[in-house]
XYZ file of N, CA, C and O in Angstrom:
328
model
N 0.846 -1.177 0.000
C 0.000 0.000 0.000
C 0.889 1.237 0.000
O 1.920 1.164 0.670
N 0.614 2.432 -0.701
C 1.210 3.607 -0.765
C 0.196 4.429 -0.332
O -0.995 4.117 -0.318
N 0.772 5.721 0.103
C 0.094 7.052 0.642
C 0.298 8.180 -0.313
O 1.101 8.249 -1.244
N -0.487 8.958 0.051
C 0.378 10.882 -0.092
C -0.570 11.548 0.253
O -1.660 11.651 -0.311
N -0.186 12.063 1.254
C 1.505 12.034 1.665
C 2.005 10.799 2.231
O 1.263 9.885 2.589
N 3.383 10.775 2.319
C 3.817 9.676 2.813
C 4.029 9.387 4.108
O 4.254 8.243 4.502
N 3.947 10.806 5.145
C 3.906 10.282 6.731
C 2.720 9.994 7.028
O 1.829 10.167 6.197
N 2.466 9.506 8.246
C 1.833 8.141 8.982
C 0.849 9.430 9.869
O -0.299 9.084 10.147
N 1.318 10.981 10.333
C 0.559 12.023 11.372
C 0.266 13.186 10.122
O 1.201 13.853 9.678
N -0.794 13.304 9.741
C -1.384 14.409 8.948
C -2.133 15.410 10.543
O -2.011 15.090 11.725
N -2.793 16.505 10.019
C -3.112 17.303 10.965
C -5.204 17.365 9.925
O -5.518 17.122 8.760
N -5.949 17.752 11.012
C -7.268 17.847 10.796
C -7.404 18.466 9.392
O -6.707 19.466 9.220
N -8.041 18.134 8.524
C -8.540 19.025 7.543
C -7.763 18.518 6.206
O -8.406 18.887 5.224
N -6.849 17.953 5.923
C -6.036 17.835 5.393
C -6.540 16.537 4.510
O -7.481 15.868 4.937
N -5.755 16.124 3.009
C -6.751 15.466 2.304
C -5.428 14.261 2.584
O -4.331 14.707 2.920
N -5.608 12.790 2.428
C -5.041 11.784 1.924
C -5.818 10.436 1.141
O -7.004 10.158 0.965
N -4.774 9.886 0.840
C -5.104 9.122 -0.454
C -4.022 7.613 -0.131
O -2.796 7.710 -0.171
N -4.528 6.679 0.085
C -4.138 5.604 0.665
C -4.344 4.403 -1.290
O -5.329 4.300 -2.021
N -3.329 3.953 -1.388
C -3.582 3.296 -2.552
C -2.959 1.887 -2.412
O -1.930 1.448 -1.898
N -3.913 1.407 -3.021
C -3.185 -0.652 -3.237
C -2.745 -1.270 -4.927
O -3.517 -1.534 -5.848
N -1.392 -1.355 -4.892
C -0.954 -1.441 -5.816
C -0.356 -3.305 -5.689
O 0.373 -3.832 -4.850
N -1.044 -3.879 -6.900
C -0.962 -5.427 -6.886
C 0.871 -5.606 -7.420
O 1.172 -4.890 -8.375
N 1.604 -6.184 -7.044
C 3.200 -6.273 -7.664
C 2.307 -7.731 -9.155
O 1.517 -8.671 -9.241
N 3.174 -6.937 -9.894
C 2.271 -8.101 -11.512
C 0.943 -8.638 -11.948
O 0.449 -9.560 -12.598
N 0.510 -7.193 -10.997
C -1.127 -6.871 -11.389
C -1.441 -7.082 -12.661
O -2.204 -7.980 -13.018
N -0.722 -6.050 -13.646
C -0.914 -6.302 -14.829
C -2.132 -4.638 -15.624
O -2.178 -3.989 -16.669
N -2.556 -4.663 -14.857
C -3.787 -3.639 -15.561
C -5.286 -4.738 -15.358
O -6.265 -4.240 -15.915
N -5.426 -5.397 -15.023
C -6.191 -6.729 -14.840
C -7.046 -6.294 -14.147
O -6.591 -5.606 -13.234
N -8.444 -6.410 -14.167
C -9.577 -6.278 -13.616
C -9.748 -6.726 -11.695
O -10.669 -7.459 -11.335
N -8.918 -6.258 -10.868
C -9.031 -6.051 -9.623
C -10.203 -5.332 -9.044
O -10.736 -4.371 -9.598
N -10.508 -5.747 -8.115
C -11.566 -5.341 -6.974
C -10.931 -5.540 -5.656
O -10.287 -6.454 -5.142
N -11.318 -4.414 -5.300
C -10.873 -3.739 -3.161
C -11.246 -4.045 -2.567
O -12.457 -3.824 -2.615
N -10.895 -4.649 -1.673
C -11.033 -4.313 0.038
C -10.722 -3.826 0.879
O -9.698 -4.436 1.187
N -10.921 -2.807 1.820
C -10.500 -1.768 2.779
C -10.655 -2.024 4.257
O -11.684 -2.611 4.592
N -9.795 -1.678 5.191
C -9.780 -2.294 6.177
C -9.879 -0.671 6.927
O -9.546 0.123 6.047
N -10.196 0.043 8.152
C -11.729 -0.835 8.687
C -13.055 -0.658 7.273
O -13.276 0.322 6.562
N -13.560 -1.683 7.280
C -14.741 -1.904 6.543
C -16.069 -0.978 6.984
O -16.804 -0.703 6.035
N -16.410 -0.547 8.072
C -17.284 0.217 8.161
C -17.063 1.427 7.982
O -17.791 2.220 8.579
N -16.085 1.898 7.183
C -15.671 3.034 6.549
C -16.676 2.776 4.879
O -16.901 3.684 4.079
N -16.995 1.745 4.765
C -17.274 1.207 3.125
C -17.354 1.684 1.766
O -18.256 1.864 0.948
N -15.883 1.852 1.809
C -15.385 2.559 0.679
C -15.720 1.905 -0.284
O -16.467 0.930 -0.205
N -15.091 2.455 -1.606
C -15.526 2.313 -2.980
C -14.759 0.544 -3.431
O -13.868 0.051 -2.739
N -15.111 0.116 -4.192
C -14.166 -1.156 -4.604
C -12.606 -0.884 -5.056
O -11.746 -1.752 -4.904
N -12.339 0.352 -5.603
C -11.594 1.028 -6.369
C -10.056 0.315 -5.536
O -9.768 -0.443 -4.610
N -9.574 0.929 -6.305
C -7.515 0.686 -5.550
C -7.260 2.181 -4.718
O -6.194 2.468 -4.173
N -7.985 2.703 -4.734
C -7.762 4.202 -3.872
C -8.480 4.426 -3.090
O -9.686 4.492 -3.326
N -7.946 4.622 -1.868
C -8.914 5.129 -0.469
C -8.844 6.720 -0.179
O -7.885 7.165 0.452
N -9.658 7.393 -0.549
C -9.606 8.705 -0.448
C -9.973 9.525 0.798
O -11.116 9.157 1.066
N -9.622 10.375 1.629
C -9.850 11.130 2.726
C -9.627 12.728 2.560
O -8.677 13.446 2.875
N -10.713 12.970 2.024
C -11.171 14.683 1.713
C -10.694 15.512 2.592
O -9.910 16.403 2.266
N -11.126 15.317 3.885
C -10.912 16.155 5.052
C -10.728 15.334 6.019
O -11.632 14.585 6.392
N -9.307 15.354 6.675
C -9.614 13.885 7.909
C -9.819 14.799 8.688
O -9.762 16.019 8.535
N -10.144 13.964 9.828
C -10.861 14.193 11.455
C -10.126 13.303 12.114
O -9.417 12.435 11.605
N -10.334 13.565 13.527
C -9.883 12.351 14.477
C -10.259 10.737 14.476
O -9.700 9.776 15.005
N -11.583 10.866 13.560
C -12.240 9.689 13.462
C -11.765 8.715 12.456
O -12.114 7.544 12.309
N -10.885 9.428 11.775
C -10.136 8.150 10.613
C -8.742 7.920 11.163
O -7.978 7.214 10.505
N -8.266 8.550 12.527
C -7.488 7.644 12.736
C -7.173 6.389 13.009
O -8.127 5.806 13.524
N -6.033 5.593 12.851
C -6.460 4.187 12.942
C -5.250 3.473 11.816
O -4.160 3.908 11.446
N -5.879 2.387 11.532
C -5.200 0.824 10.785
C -5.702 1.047 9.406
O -6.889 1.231 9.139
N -4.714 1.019 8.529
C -5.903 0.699 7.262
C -4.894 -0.627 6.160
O -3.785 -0.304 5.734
N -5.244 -1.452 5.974
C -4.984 -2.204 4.815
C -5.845 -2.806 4.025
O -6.895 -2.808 4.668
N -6.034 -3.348 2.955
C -6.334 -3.585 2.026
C -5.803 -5.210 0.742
O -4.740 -5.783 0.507
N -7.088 -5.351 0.300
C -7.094 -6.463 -0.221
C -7.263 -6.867 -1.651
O -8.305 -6.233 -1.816
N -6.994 -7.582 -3.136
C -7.295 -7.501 -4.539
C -8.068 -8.687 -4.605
O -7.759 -9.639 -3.888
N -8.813 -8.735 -5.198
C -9.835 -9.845 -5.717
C -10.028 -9.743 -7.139
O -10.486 -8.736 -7.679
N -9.709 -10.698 -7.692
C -9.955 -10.998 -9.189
C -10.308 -12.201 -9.366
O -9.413 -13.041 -9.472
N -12.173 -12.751 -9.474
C -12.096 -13.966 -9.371
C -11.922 -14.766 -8.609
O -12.262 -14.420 -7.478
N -11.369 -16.130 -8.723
C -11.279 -16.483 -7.588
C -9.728 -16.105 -6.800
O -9.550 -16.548 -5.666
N -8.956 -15.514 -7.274
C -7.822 -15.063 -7.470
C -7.957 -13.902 -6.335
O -8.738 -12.952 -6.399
N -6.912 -14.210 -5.137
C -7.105 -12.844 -3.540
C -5.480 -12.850 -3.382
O -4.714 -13.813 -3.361
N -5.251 -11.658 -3.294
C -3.629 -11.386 -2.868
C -3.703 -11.533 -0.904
O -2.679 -11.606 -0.225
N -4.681 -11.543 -0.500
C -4.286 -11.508 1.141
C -4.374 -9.980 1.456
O -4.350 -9.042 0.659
N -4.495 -9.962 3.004
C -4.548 -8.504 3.334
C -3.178 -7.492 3.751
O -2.594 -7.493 4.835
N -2.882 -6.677 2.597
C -1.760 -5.779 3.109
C -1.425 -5.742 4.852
O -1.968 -6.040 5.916
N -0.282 -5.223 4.379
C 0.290 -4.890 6.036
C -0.254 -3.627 6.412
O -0.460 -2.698 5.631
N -0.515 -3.630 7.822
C -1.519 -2.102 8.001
C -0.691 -1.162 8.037
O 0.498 -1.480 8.026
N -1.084 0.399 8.096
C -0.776 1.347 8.018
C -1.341 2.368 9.115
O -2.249 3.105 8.732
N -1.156 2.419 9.673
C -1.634 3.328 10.788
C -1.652 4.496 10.831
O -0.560 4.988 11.118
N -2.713 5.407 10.607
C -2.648 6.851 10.242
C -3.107 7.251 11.467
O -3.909 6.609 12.146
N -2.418 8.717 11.883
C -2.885 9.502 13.258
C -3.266 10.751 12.593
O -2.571 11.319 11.751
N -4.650 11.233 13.106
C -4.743 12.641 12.630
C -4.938 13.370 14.044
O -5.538 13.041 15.068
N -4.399 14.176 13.783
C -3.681 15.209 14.941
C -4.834 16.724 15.292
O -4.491 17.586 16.102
């Protein structure tokens, strides 16, 4: 998983963008999973955060599904918003 920005403490208000990139994906018809799930983001490879709050701090990783075809769940990422 990649960010940007790339540190882990953003401050309130501020936008980030959390992305899952498959290693020999290919361009291949993938579908998401986002970790926490009651966030229930889009299927997409990009987790977007317009304006964070205190409330998206936390764990986030993520998962590819193609078929019966699952890469497993990324290593988390722990974002603090300040």
């Amino acid at each position: 998983m990649t960010r940007q920005p790339s540190w882990s403490q953003i401050f309130r208000g501020e936008r980030v963008t959390l992305r899952c990139e498959i290693q020999g994906g290919g361009g291949a018809q993938w579908t998401y999973e986002w970790r926490p799930t009651s966030r229930n983001p889009p299927t997409s490879s990009e987790f977007r955060i317009i304006s964070a709050t205190e409330s998206y701090s936390g764990e986030y990783s993520c998962m590819g599904r193609r078929g019966y075809e699952i890469t497993g769940w990324s290593d988390a990422f722990r974002l603090t918003v300040l």
